[in-house]
Amino acid sequence: MYPIGYILLMYSIYTTEVFDDWFTKLKDQQAKRRIQVRIDRVEDGNFGDTEPVGEGVSELRFFFGPGYRIYYCKQGQRVVILLAGGDKSTQSKDIKLALQLAQDLEEEL
């Protein structure tokens, strides 16, 4: 037998105030726990079901509750910024907000 080597890619996770406000206001505690588990997996490099929404922004898709979404972008090779959150019912508005937040971050850097 030969040992199998794995390369573990870790990401640093940062959040915006917009994301923090959304996450704090979530009332469904079970959903919050499940979302936090997903964020922890992203930190380990396992993004799961994602979909690009444009201009370097993608969404993490959740298939429980009202269809939660987290919008994020990557900076460099190992940094993920959680921009905003929402659900399927506010998706269009949330995408516009996330794109604007990503553009604002790009201008700051």
CSV table of N, CA and C in Angstrom, one decimal:
chain,number,residue,atom,x,y,z
A,1,MET,N,0.8,-1.2,0.0
A,1,MET,CA,0.0,0.0,0.0
A,1,MET,C,0.9,1.2,0.0
A,2,TYR,N,0.4,2.2,-0.7
A,2,TYR,CA,1.0,3.5,-0.7
A,2,TYR,C,0.2,4.6,-0.1
A,3,PRO,N,0.8,5.5,0.6
A,3,PRO,CA,0.0,6.6,1.2
A,3,PRO,C,-0.6,7.5,0.2
A,4,ILE,N,-1.7,8.0,0.4
A,4,ILE,CA,-2.3,8.9,-0.5
A,4,ILE,C,-2.2,10.3,0.0
A,5,GLY,N,-1.6,11.2,-0.8
A,5,GLY,CA,-1.4,12.6,-0.3
A,5,GLY,C,-2.6,13.5,-0.8
A,6,TYR,N,-3.0,14.3,0.1
A,6,TYR,CA,-4.1,15.3,-0.3
A,6,TYR,C,-3.6,16.7,-0.1
A,7,ILE,N,-3.9,17.6,-0.9
A,7,ILE,CA,-3.6,19.0,-0.7
A,7,ILE,C,-4.9,19.6,-0.3
A,8,LEU,N,-4.9,20.2,0.9
A,8,LEU,CA,-6.0,20.8,1.5
A,8,LEU,C,-5.9,22.3,1.2
A,9,LEU,N,-6.9,22.8,0.5
A,9,LEU,CA,-6.9,24.2,0.1
A,9,LEU,C,-7.9,25.0,1.1
A,10,MET,N,-7.3,25.8,1.9
A,10,MET,CA,-8.1,26.6,2.8
A,10,MET,C,-8.3,28.0,2.3
A,11,TYR,N,-9.5,28.5,2.5
A,11,TYR,CA,-9.9,29.9,2.2
A,11,TYR,C,-10.1,30.7,3.4
A,12,SER,N,-9.7,32.0,3.3
A,12,SER,CA,-10.1,32.9,4.4
A,12,SER,C,-11.4,33.5,4.0
A,13,ILE,N,-12.3,33.5,5.0
A,13,ILE,CA,-13.7,34.1,4.7
A,13,ILE,C,-13.8,35.4,5.4
A,14,TYR,N,-14.3,36.4,4.6
A,14,TYR,CA,-14.6,37.7,5.1
A,14,TYR,C,-16.0,38.0,4.8
A,15,THR,N,-16.6,38.9,5.5
A,15,THR,CA,-18.0,39.3,5.3
A,15,THR,C,-18.2,40.8,5.2
A,16,THR,N,-19.3,41.2,4.6
A,16,THR,CA,-19.6,42.6,4.5
A,16,THR,C,-20.6,42.9,5.7
A,17,GLU,N,-20.9,44.1,6.0
A,17,GLU,CA,-21.9,44.5,7.0
A,17,GLU,C,-23.3,44.0,6.5
A,18,VAL,N,-23.5,44.1,5.2
A,18,VAL,CA,-24.8,43.7,4.6
A,18,VAL,C,-25.0,42.2,4.8
A,19,PHE,N,-24.0,41.4,4.6
A,19,PHE,CA,-24.2,40.0,4.9
A,19,PHE,C,-24.4,39.7,6.3
A,20,ASP,N,-23.6,40.4,7.2
A,20,ASP,CA,-23.7,40.2,8.6
A,20,ASP,C,-25.1,40.5,9.1
A,21,ASP,N,-25.6,41.6,8.6
A,21,ASP,CA,-27.0,42.1,9.0
A,21,ASP,C,-28.0,41.0,8.6
A,22,TRP,N,-27.9,40.5,7.4
A,22,TRP,CA,-28.9,39.5,6.9
A,22,TRP,C,-28.8,38.3,7.7
A,23,PHE,N,-27.6,37.8,8.0
A,23,PHE,CA,-27.4,36.5,8.7
A,23,PHE,C,-27.9,36.7,10.2
A,24,THR,N,-27.6,37.8,10.8
A,24,THR,CA,-28.0,38.0,12.2
A,24,THR,C,-29.5,38.0,12.3
A,25,LYS,N,-30.2,38.6,11.3
A,25,LYS,CA,-31.7,38.7,11.3
A,25,LYS,C,-32.4,37.4,10.9
A,26,LEU,N,-31.7,36.4,10.5
A,26,LEU,CA,-32.4,35.1,10.2
A,26,LEU,C,-33.0,34.6,11.4
A,27,LYS,N,-34.3,34.3,11.4
A,27,LYS,CA,-35.0,33.8,12.6
A,27,LYS,C,-35.0,32.3,12.7
A,28,ASP,N,-34.9,31.6,11.6
A,28,ASP,CA,-34.9,30.1,11.5
A,28,ASP,C,-33.5,29.6,12.0
A,29,GLN,N,-33.4,29.2,13.3
A,29,GLN,CA,-32.1,28.8,13.8
A,29,GLN,C,-31.6,27.5,13.2
A,30,GLN,N,-32.4,26.6,12.8
A,30,GLN,CA,-31.9,25.4,12.1
A,30,GLN,C,-31.3,25.8,10.7
A,31,ALA,N,-31.9,26.7,10.0
A,31,ALA,CA,-31.4,27.2,8.8
A,31,ALA,C,-30.1,27.9,9.0
A,32,LYS,N,-30.0,28.7,10.0
A,32,LYS,CA,-28.7,29.4,10.4
A,32,LYS,C,-27.6,28.4,10.6
A,33,ARG,N,-27.9,27.3,11.3
A,33,ARG,CA,-26.9,26.3,11.5
A,33,ARG,C,-26.4,25.6,10.2
A,34,ARG,N,-27.4,25.3,9.4
A,34,ARG,CA,-27.1,24.7,8.1
A,34,ARG,C,-26.3,25.6,7.2
A,35,ILE,N,-26.6,26.9,7.2
A,35,ILE,CA,-25.9,27.9,6.4
A,35,ILE,C,-24.4,28.0,7.0
A,36,GLN,N,-24.3,28.0,8.3
A,36,GLN,CA,-23.0,28.1,8.9
A,36,GLN,C,-22.1,26.9,8.5
A,37,VAL,N,-22.7,25.7,8.5
A,37,VAL,CA,-22.0,24.5,8.1
A,37,VAL,C,-21.5,24.7,6.7
A,38,ARG,N,-22.3,25.2,5.8
A,38,ARG,CA,-21.9,25.4,4.4
A,38,ARG,C,-20.8,26.4,4.3
A,39,ILE,N,-20.8,27.5,5.1
A,39,ILE,CA,-19.7,28.5,5.1
A,39,ILE,C,-18.4,27.8,5.6
A,40,ASP,N,-18.5,27.0,6.6
A,40,ASP,CA,-17.4,26.2,7.0
A,40,ASP,C,-16.8,25.3,5.9
A,41,ARG,N,-17.7,24.7,5.1
A,41,ARG,CA,-17.2,23.9,4.0
A,41,ARG,C,-16.5,24.7,2.9
A,42,VAL,N,-17.0,25.9,2.7
A,42,VAL,CA,-16.4,26.8,1.7
A,42,VAL,C,-15.0,27.1,2.2
A,43,GLU,N,-14.8,27.4,3.5
A,43,GLU,CA,-13.5,27.7,4.0
A,43,GLU,C,-12.6,26.5,3.8
A,44,ASP,N,-13.1,25.3,3.7
A,44,ASP,CA,-12.3,24.1,3.4
A,44,ASP,C,-12.1,23.9,1.9
A,45,GLY,N,-12.7,24.7,1.1
A,45,GLY,CA,-12.6,24.6,-0.4
A,45,GLY,C,-13.7,23.8,-1.0
A,46,ASN,N,-14.7,23.4,-0.3
A,46,ASN,CA,-15.9,22.7,-0.8
A,46,ASN,C,-17.0,23.7,-0.9
A,47,PHE,N,-17.2,24.2,-2.1
A,47,PHE,CA,-18.2,25.3,-2.3
A,47,PHE,C,-19.6,24.7,-2.6
A,48,GLY,N,-19.7,23.4,-3.0
A,48,GLY,CA,-21.0,22.8,-3.2
A,48,GLY,C,-21.7,23.4,-4.4
A,49,ASP,N,-23.0,23.5,-4.4
A,49,ASP,CA,-23.8,24.0,-5.5
A,49,ASP,C,-23.7,25.5,-5.6
A,50,THR,N,-23.0,26.0,-6.7
A,50,THR,CA,-22.9,27.4,-6.9
A,50,THR,C,-23.3,27.8,-8.3
A,51,GLU,N,-23.5,29.0,-8.5
A,51,GLU,CA,-23.9,29.5,-9.9
A,51,GLU,C,-23.3,30.9,-10.0
A,52,PRO,N,-22.6,31.2,-11.1
A,52,PRO,CA,-22.1,32.6,-11.3
A,52,PRO,C,-23.3,33.4,-11.7
A,53,VAL,N,-23.3,34.7,-11.2
A,53,VAL,CA,-24.3,35.6,-11.5
A,53,VAL,C,-23.8,36.8,-12.3
A,54,GLY,N,-22.5,36.9,-12.5
A,54,GLY,CA,-21.9,37.9,-13.3
A,54,GLY,C,-20.8,38.7,-12.6
A,55,GLU,N,-19.9,39.3,-13.4
A,55,GLU,CA,-18.9,40.2,-12.9
A,55,GLU,C,-18.1,39.7,-11.7
A,56,GLY,N,-17.8,38.4,-11.7
A,56,GLY,CA,-17.0,37.8,-10.7
A,56,GLY,C,-17.8,37.4,-9.4
A,57,VAL,N,-19.1,37.6,-9.4
A,57,VAL,CA,-19.9,37.3,-8.3
A,57,VAL,C,-20.6,36.0,-8.5
A,58,SER,N,-20.7,35.1,-7.5
A,58,SER,CA,-21.4,33.8,-7.6
A,58,SER,C,-22.4,33.7,-6.5
A,59,GLU,N,-23.2,32.7,-6.6
A,59,GLU,CA,-24.2,32.5,-5.5
A,59,GLU,C,-24.0,31.1,-5.0
A,60,LEU,N,-24.0,30.9,-3.6
A,60,LEU,CA,-24.2,29.6,-3.0
A,60,LEU,C,-25.7,29.3,-2.9
A,61,ARG,N,-26.1,28.2,-3.4
A,61,ARG,CA,-27.5,27.9,-3.5
A,61,ARG,C,-27.9,26.9,-2.4
A,62,PHE,N,-28.9,27.2,-1.7
A,62,PHE,CA,-29.4,26.3,-0.6
A,62,PHE,C,-30.8,25.8,-1.0
A,63,PHE,N,-31.0,24.5,-0.9
A,63,PHE,CA,-32.3,23.9,-1.3
A,63,PHE,C,-33.1,23.5,-0.1
A,64,PHE,N,-33.3,24.5,0.8
A,64,PHE,CA,-34.2,24.3,2.0
A,64,PHE,C,-34.8,25.7,2.3
A,65,GLY,N,-35.8,25.7,3.1
A,65,GLY,CA,-36.4,26.9,3.5
A,65,GLY,C,-36.9,27.6,2.2
A,66,PRO,N,-36.8,28.9,2.1
A,66,PRO,CA,-37.3,29.6,1.0
A,66,PRO,C,-36.3,29.7,-0.2
A,67,GLY,N,-35.3,28.8,-0.1
A,67,GLY,CA,-34.3,28.8,-1.2
A,67,GLY,C,-33.2,29.9,-0.9
A,68,TYR,N,-32.6,29.8,0.2
A,68,TYR,CA,-31.6,30.8,0.6
A,68,TYR,C,-30.5,30.9,-0.4
A,69,ARG,N,-29.9,32.1,-0.5
A,69,ARG,CA,-28.8,32.3,-1.4
A,69,ARG,C,-27.7,33.2,-0.6
A,70,ILE,N,-26.5,32.9,-0.9
A,70,ILE,CA,-25.4,33.8,-0.4
A,70,ILE,C,-24.6,34.2,-1.6
A,71,TYR,N,-24.3,35.5,-1.7
A,71,TYR,CA,-23.6,36.0,-2.9
A,71,TYR,C,-22.2,36.3,-2.4
A,72,TYR,N,-21.2,35.8,-3.2
A,72,TYR,CA,-19.8,36.0,-2.8
A,72,TYR,C,-18.9,36.3,-4.0
A,73,CYS,N,-17.7,36.8,-3.7
A,73,CYS,CA,-16.7,36.9,-4.7
A,73,CYS,C,-15.4,36.4,-4.1
A,74,LYS,N,-14.5,36.2,-5.0
A,74,LYS,CA,-13.1,35.8,-4.6
A,74,LYS,C,-12.2,36.9,-4.8
A,75,GLN,N,-11.2,37.1,-3.9
A,75,GLN,CA,-10.2,38.0,-4.1
A,75,GLN,C,-8.9,37.2,-4.0
A,76,GLY,N,-8.1,37.2,-5.1
A,76,GLY,CA,-6.9,36.5,-5.1
A,76,GLY,C,-7.2,35.0,-5.1
A,77,GLN,N,-6.2,34.2,-4.7
A,77,GLN,CA,-6.3,32.7,-4.7
A,77,GLN,C,-7.1,32.1,-3.5
A,78,ARG,N,-7.1,32.8,-2.4
A,78,ARG,CA,-7.5,32.1,-1.2
A,78,ARG,C,-8.5,32.9,-0.3
A,79,VAL,N,-9.1,34.0,-0.8
A,79,VAL,CA,-9.9,34.8,-0.1
A,79,VAL,C,-11.3,34.8,-0.7
A,80,VAL,N,-12.3,34.6,0.2
A,80,VAL,CA,-13.7,34.6,-0.2
A,80,VAL,C,-14.4,35.7,0.6
A,81,ILE,N,-15.2,36.5,-0.1
A,81,ILE,CA,-15.9,37.6,0.6
A,81,ILE,C,-17.4,37.3,0.4
A,82,LEU,N,-18.1,37.1,1.5
A,82,LEU,CA,-19.5,36.9,1.5
A,82,LEU,C,-20.1,38.3,1.5
A,83,LEU,N,-20.8,38.6,0.3
A,83,LEU,CA,-21.3,40.0,0.1
A,83,LEU,C,-22.7,40.2,0.7
A,84,ALA,N,-23.6,39.3,0.4
A,84,ALA,CA,-25.0,39.5,0.8
A,84,ALA,C,-25.7,38.2,0.8
A,85,GLY,N,-26.8,38.2,1.4
A,85,GLY,CA,-27.7,37.0,1.5
A,85,GLY,C,-29.1,37.3,1.2
A,86,GLY,N,-29.9,36.3,0.9
A,86,GLY,CA,-31.3,36.5,0.6
A,86,GLY,C,-31.9,35.2,0.3
A,87,ASP,N,-33.0,35.2,-0.4
A,87,ASP,CA,-33.7,34.0,-0.8
A,87,ASP,C,-34.3,34.1,-2.2
A,88,LYS,N,-34.9,33.1,-2.6
A,88,LYS,CA,-35.4,33.0,-4.0
A,88,LYS,C,-36.3,34.2,-4.3
A,89,SER,N,-37.1,34.6,-3.3
A,89,SER,CA,-38.1,35.6,-3.6
A,89,SER,C,-37.5,37.0,-3.8
A,90,THR,N,-36.3,37.3,-3.3
A,90,THR,CA,-35.6,38.6,-3.5
A,90,THR,C,-34.4,38.5,-4.3
A,91,GLN,N,-34.3,37.4,-5.1
A,91,GLN,CA,-33.1,37.1,-5.8
A,91,GLN,C,-32.6,38.2,-6.8
A,92,SER,N,-33.5,38.8,-7.6
A,92,SER,CA,-33.1,39.9,-8.5
A,92,SER,C,-32.5,41.1,-7.8
A,93,LYS,N,-33.2,41.5,-6.7
A,93,LYS,CA,-32.7,42.6,-5.9
A,93,LYS,C,-31.4,42.3,-5.2
A,94,ASP,N,-31.3,41.1,-4.7
A,94,ASP,CA,-30.0,40.7,-4.0
A,94,ASP,C,-28.8,40.6,-5.0
A,95,ILE,N,-29.1,40.1,-6.2
A,95,ILE,CA,-28.0,40.1,-7.1
A,95,ILE,C,-27.5,41.5,-7.5
A,96,LYS,N,-28.4,42.4,-7.7
A,96,LYS,CA,-28.0,43.8,-8.0
A,96,LYS,C,-27.2,44.4,-6.8
A,97,LEU,N,-27.6,44.1,-5.6
A,97,LEU,CA,-26.9,44.6,-4.4
A,97,LEU,C,-25.5,44.0,-4.4
A,98,ALA,N,-25.4,42.7,-4.6
A,98,ALA,CA,-24.1,42.0,-4.5
A,98,ALA,C,-23.2,42.5,-5.6
A,99,LEU,N,-23.7,42.7,-6.8
A,99,LEU,CA,-22.8,43.2,-7.8
A,99,LEU,C,-22.3,44.6,-7.5
A,100,GLN,N,-23.1,45.4,-6.9
A,100,GLN,CA,-22.7,46.8,-6.5
A,100,GLN,C,-21.7,46.7,-5.4
A,101,LEU,N,-21.9,45.8,-4.4
A,101,LEU,CA,-20.9,45.6,-3.3
A,101,LEU,C,-19.6,45.2,-3.8
A,102,ALA,N,-19.6,44.2,-4.8
A,102,ALA,CA,-18.3,43.7,-5.3
A,102,ALA,C,-17.6,44.8,-6.1
A,103,GLN,N,-18.4,45.6,-6.8
A,103,GLN,CA,-17.8,46.7,-7.6
A,103,GLN,C,-17.1,47.8,-6.6
A,104,ASP,N,-17.9,48.1,-5.5
A,104,ASP,CA,-17.3,49.0,-4.5
A,104,ASP,C,-16.1,48.4,-3.9
A,105,LEU,N,-16.0,47.1,-3.6
A,105,LEU,CA,-14.8,46.5,-3.0
A,105,LEU,C,-13.6,46.6,-4.0
A,106,GLU,N,-13.9,46.4,-5.2
A,106,GLU,CA,-12.9,46.4,-6.3
A,106,GLU,C,-12.3,47.8,-6.4
A,107,GLU,N,-13.1,48.8,-6.2
A,107,GLU,CA,-12.7,50.2,-6.3
A,107,GLU,C,-11.8,50.6,-5.1
A,108,GLU,N,-12.1,50.0,-3.9
A,108,GLU,CA,-11.4,50.2,-2.7
A,108,GLU,C,-10.0,49.6,-2.8
A,109,LEU,N,-9.9,48.5,-3.5
A,109,LEU,CA,-8.6,47.8,-3.5
A,109,LEU,C,-7.8,48.4,-4.6
